[in-house]
Amino acid sequence: MLKAVIFDLNGTILDDEDNYTDAFRYVLHLLGVETGNDFTHTRGVGVKENWIDFKLRYNIKTKKSLDELVSLTQKAYLKEFDKVKLRKGFLKFVKNLKLLGIKTAIATSNDYSMVEKFFDKFGLEEYFDVVTSAEEVSLNKPSPQIFLLTAEKLGLEPYECLVFEDSEAGVEAAHLAGMAVVGIAKDGKSDFKKAQKVIHNFKDFKLLPQERVIN
């Protein structure tokens, strides 16, 4: 029986991946790198990991450390944070989970400081039993480490948890952890082959209260 739902934060609870794309573009521009319309960043792996990729992809030469590049990106993101919204249907969905007595958690590749920003803006801290952030694990997604730790903190087995993720790395991590996973696809399109179900937003998902299974 399903006993807990674990959510990724950015791109899953928050409809904000385009905001992070803009933040990365801004910092790349400061470094003299101009990006085209096809520019993308890798979802789900963390800001620092993206900068490791960008430095190789664009052959960036800079005296700025990875931590400084991460800080610049987070500052650029937070400048537009007032425009960030919850993914459609999330608030009603998480409230229903609590009414059903299902535990909830956040497992994010972002720092806990960003989780605090989320709580401050939307006032939803009371709806989550557990939060696991990047500082608590040694390996980011697609390693299953963050989901296994979250299940441990919830006092549950992995098979008792359902994960919502918007990235290939996150879906893979949940799968490797032995958890069922629902993929949230940008514009309703995705190749989440290891997800049990793929949705566009939380209005597309129903949890049957009697069996508590994916429908």
Tab-separated table of C-alpha atoms in Angstrom:
chain	number	residue	atom	x	y	z
A	1	MET	CA	0.000	0.000	0.000
A	2	LEU	CA	1.153	3.521	-0.789
A	3	LYS	CA	2.198	5.345	2.376
A	4	ALA	CA	4.159	8.354	1.101
A	5	VAL	CA	4.581	10.621	-1.889
A	6	ILE	CA	7.980	12.186	-2.551
A	7	PHE	CA	8.225	15.294	-4.733
A	8	ASP	CA	11.135	16.850	-6.529
A	9	LEU	CA	11.008	20.637	-6.087
A	10	ASN	CA	12.169	22.569	-9.158
A	11	GLY	CA	10.171	21.726	-12.257
A	12	THR	CA	7.843	19.441	-10.293
A	13	ILE	CA	6.234	21.336	-7.422
A	14	LEU	CA	7.419	24.616	-8.915
A	15	ASP	CA	6.830	25.375	-12.578
A	16	ASP	CA	10.189	27.117	-12.804
A	17	GLU	CA	12.564	25.320	-15.149
A	18	ASP	CA	12.271	28.133	-17.712
A	19	ASN	CA	13.283	30.532	-14.928
A	20	TYR	CA	16.423	28.495	-14.317
A	21	THR	CA	17.114	28.427	-18.055
A	22	ASP	CA	16.981	32.235	-18.081
A	23	ALA	CA	19.274	32.409	-15.031
A	24	PHE	CA	21.851	30.162	-16.692
A	25	ARG	CA	21.637	32.227	-19.899
A	26	TYR	CA	22.219	35.428	-17.934
A	27	VAL	CA	25.368	34.155	-16.219
A	28	LEU	CA	26.675	32.633	-19.446
A	29	HIS	CA	26.186	36.036	-21.080
A	30	LEU	CA	28.270	37.633	-18.294
A	31	LEU	CA	30.997	35.146	-19.206
A	32	GLY	CA	30.815	36.116	-22.873
A	33	VAL	CA	28.853	33.073	-24.012
A	34	GLU	CA	25.805	33.743	-26.169
A	35	THR	CA	23.239	30.953	-26.355
A	36	GLY	CA	20.738	30.199	-29.099
A	37	ASN	CA	17.073	29.257	-28.943
A	38	ASP	CA	18.041	25.593	-28.611
A	39	PHE	CA	19.887	26.179	-25.323
A	40	THR	CA	19.013	23.707	-22.605
A	41	HIS	CA	20.252	22.735	-19.180
A	42	THR	CA	20.114	19.293	-17.629
A	43	ARG	CA	17.160	19.002	-15.297
A	44	GLY	CA	17.338	17.309	-11.956
A	45	VAL	CA	21.103	17.117	-11.450
A	46	GLY	CA	21.753	20.401	-9.641
A	47	VAL	CA	23.119	23.829	-10.553
A	48	LYS	CA	26.774	22.966	-9.912
A	49	GLU	CA	26.614	19.882	-12.136
A	50	ASN	CA	25.187	22.013	-14.944
A	51	TRP	CA	28.110	24.414	-14.638
A	52	ILE	CA	30.568	21.535	-14.903
A	53	ASP	CA	28.817	20.655	-18.171
A	54	PHE	CA	28.706	24.266	-19.443
A	55	LYS	CA	32.418	24.832	-18.830
A	56	LEU	CA	33.191	21.836	-21.026
A	57	ARG	CA	30.449	22.483	-23.580
A	58	TYR	CA	31.414	26.124	-24.199
A	59	ASN	CA	35.121	25.851	-23.328
A	60	ILE	CA	34.684	28.570	-20.697
A	61	LYS	CA	37.821	30.119	-19.258
A	62	THR	CA	37.081	32.015	-16.063
A	63	LYS	CA	38.686	32.716	-12.703
A	64	LYS	CA	35.322	32.269	-11.033
A	65	SER	CA	34.968	29.065	-9.041
A	66	LEU	CA	32.083	26.656	-9.490
A	67	ASP	CA	30.625	27.878	-6.208
A	68	GLU	CA	30.737	31.479	-7.474
A	69	LEU	CA	28.988	30.475	-10.710
A	70	VAL	CA	26.336	28.646	-8.702
A	71	SER	CA	25.841	31.708	-6.488
A	72	LEU	CA	25.460	34.016	-9.504
A	73	THR	CA	22.907	31.638	-11.019
A	74	GLN	CA	20.867	31.396	-7.825
A	75	LYS	CA	20.874	35.184	-7.439
A	76	ALA	CA	19.675	35.609	-11.032
A	77	TYR	CA	16.943	33.019	-10.418
A	78	LEU	CA	15.811	34.653	-7.182
A	79	LYS	CA	15.532	38.078	-8.843
A	80	GLU	CA	12.580	36.652	-10.775
A	81	PHE	CA	11.316	34.387	-7.988
A	82	ASP	CA	8.192	36.492	-7.492
A	83	LYS	CA	7.067	35.262	-10.935
A	84	VAL	CA	7.491	31.567	-10.080
A	85	LYS	CA	4.252	29.622	-9.660
A	86	LEU	CA	3.207	26.241	-8.336
A	87	ARG	CA	2.624	23.607	-10.977
A	88	LYS	CA	-1.041	23.488	-11.870
A	89	GLY	CA	-3.102	21.346	-9.516
A	90	PHE	CA	-0.316	20.822	-6.964
A	91	LEU	CA	-1.888	22.619	-4.000
A	92	LYS	CA	-5.163	20.698	-4.182
A	93	PHE	CA	-3.268	17.448	-4.722
A	94	VAL	CA	-0.971	17.796	-1.705
A	95	LYS	CA	-3.884	18.841	0.515
A	96	ASN	CA	-5.785	15.725	-0.556
A	97	LEU	CA	-2.781	13.552	0.281
A	98	LYS	CA	-2.755	14.891	3.820
A	99	LEU	CA	-6.501	14.263	4.161
A	100	LEU	CA	-5.859	10.652	3.112
A	101	GLY	CA	-3.160	10.300	5.764
A	102	ILE	CA	-0.377	9.860	3.207
A	103	LYS	CA	3.025	11.196	4.215
A	104	THR	CA	4.744	13.709	1.949
A	105	ALA	CA	8.350	14.704	1.351
A	106	ILE	CA	10.582	16.860	-0.827
A	107	ALA	CA	13.776	15.376	-2.301
A	108	THR	CA	15.653	18.079	-4.189
A	109	SER	CA	19.046	18.421	-5.860
A	110	ASN	CA	18.935	22.070	-4.801
A	111	ASP	CA	20.256	23.492	-1.532
A	112	TYR	CA	18.018	23.702	1.534
A	113	SER	CA	18.177	27.502	1.348
A	114	MET	CA	16.090	27.264	-1.829
A	115	VAL	CA	13.558	25.059	-0.051
A	116	GLU	CA	13.286	27.771	2.604
A	117	LYS	CA	12.612	30.354	-0.133
A	118	PHE	CA	9.838	28.084	-1.410
A	119	PHE	CA	8.305	27.756	2.059
A	120	ASP	CA	8.570	31.513	2.677
A	121	LYS	CA	6.822	32.347	-0.597
A	122	PHE	CA	4.019	29.781	-0.568
A	123	GLY	CA	3.629	28.950	3.140
A	124	LEU	CA	3.418	25.202	2.555
A	125	GLU	CA	5.896	23.890	5.124
A	126	GLU	CA	3.103	22.253	7.143
A	127	TYR	CA	2.272	19.972	4.209
A	128	PHE	CA	5.634	18.155	4.228
A	129	ASP	CA	6.774	15.601	6.777
A	130	VAL	CA	10.351	15.403	5.494
A	131	VAL	CA	12.745	17.445	3.351
A	132	THR	CA	15.981	16.060	1.898
A	133	SER	CA	18.280	18.465	0.041
A	134	ALA	CA	21.572	18.300	-1.848
A	135	GLU	CA	23.705	18.941	1.245
A	136	GLU	CA	22.612	15.627	2.770
A	137	VAL	CA	23.858	13.301	0.030
A	138	SER	CA	27.221	12.649	-1.596
A	139	LEU	CA	25.785	11.770	-5.007
A	140	ASN	CA	23.147	13.672	-6.955
A	141	LYS	CA	20.422	12.137	-9.105
A	142	PRO	CA	20.447	9.777	-11.037
A	143	SER	CA	21.926	8.122	-7.965
A	144	PRO	CA	19.058	6.743	-5.847
A	145	GLN	CA	20.762	7.987	-2.675
A	146	ILE	CA	18.469	10.967	-2.050
A	147	PHE	CA	15.296	8.882	-2.392
A	148	LEU	CA	16.599	6.062	-0.210
A	149	LEU	CA	17.553	8.577	2.476
A	150	THR	CA	14.128	10.217	2.234
A	151	ALA	CA	12.377	6.860	2.667
A	152	GLU	CA	14.581	6.157	5.680
A	153	LYS	CA	13.676	9.527	7.210
A	154	LEU	CA	9.990	8.744	6.620
A	155	GLY	CA	10.438	5.366	8.324
A	156	LEU	CA	9.227	3.532	5.218
A	157	GLU	CA	10.395	0.982	2.663
A	158	PRO	CA	11.070	2.231	-0.894
A	159	TYR	CA	8.170	0.206	-2.331
A	160	GLU	CA	5.788	2.139	-0.059
A	161	CYS	CA	6.719	5.441	-1.750
A	162	LEU	CA	5.608	7.121	-4.970
A	163	VAL	CA	7.835	9.760	-6.568
A	164	PHE	CA	6.947	12.717	-8.812
A	165	GLU	CA	9.824	13.904	-11.023
A	166	ASP	CA	10.265	16.136	-14.068
A	167	SER	CA	13.743	14.992	-15.160
A	168	GLU	CA	15.264	11.888	-16.717
A	169	ALA	CA	17.842	11.853	-13.916
A	170	GLY	CA	15.122	11.996	-11.277
A	171	VAL	CA	12.997	9.284	-12.873
A	172	GLU	CA	16.061	7.039	-13.128
A	173	ALA	CA	16.985	7.743	-9.492
A	174	ALA	CA	13.505	6.818	-8.262
A	175	HIS	CA	13.508	3.673	-10.396
A	176	LEU	CA	16.903	2.614	-9.014
A	177	ALA	CA	15.595	3.231	-5.494
A	178	GLY	CA	12.827	0.708	-6.126
A	179	MET	CA	10.046	3.285	-6.069
A	180	ALA	CA	7.126	3.832	-8.419
A	181	VAL	CA	7.532	7.112	-10.280
A	182	VAL	CA	5.308	9.525	-12.182
A	183	GLY	CA	7.063	11.693	-14.750
A	184	ILE	CA	5.981	15.295	-15.252
A	185	ALA	CA	6.625	16.225	-18.854
A	186	LYS	CA	7.203	19.705	-20.227
A	187	ASP	CA	4.433	20.425	-22.751
A	188	GLY	CA	3.140	16.906	-22.169
A	189	LYS	CA	6.040	15.308	-24.063
A	190	SER	CA	8.675	13.022	-22.639
A	191	ASP	CA	10.639	9.825	-23.028
A	192	PHE	CA	10.297	8.796	-19.390
A	193	LYS	CA	10.483	5.090	-20.214
A	194	LYS	CA	10.906	4.020	-16.584
A	195	ALA	CA	7.963	6.033	-15.263
A	196	GLN	CA	4.727	4.202	-14.483
A	197	LYS	CA	2.780	7.202	-15.742
A	198	VAL	CA	3.567	10.513	-17.460
A	199	ILE	CA	1.507	13.651	-16.832
A	200	HIS	CA	1.696	17.353	-17.678
A	201	ASN	CA	0.440	18.671	-14.340
A	202	PHE	CA	-1.212	17.437	-11.163
A	203	LYS	CA	-4.696	17.912	-12.581
A	204	ASP	CA	-3.876	14.995	-14.896
A	205	PHE	CA	-3.312	12.612	-11.984
A	206	LYS	CA	-5.781	10.769	-9.788
A	207	LEU	CA	-4.973	8.719	-6.706
A	208	LEU	CA	-7.763	6.310	-5.897
A	209	PRO	CA	-8.424	6.713	-2.157
A	210	GLN	CA	-9.590	3.112	-1.605
A	211	GLU	CA	-6.592	1.324	-3.108
A	212	ARG	CA	-4.192	4.278	-3.127
A	213	VAL	CA	-2.808	3.235	-6.481
A	214	ILE	CA	-1.922	5.100	-9.641
A	215	ASN	CA	-4.825	5.672	-11.999
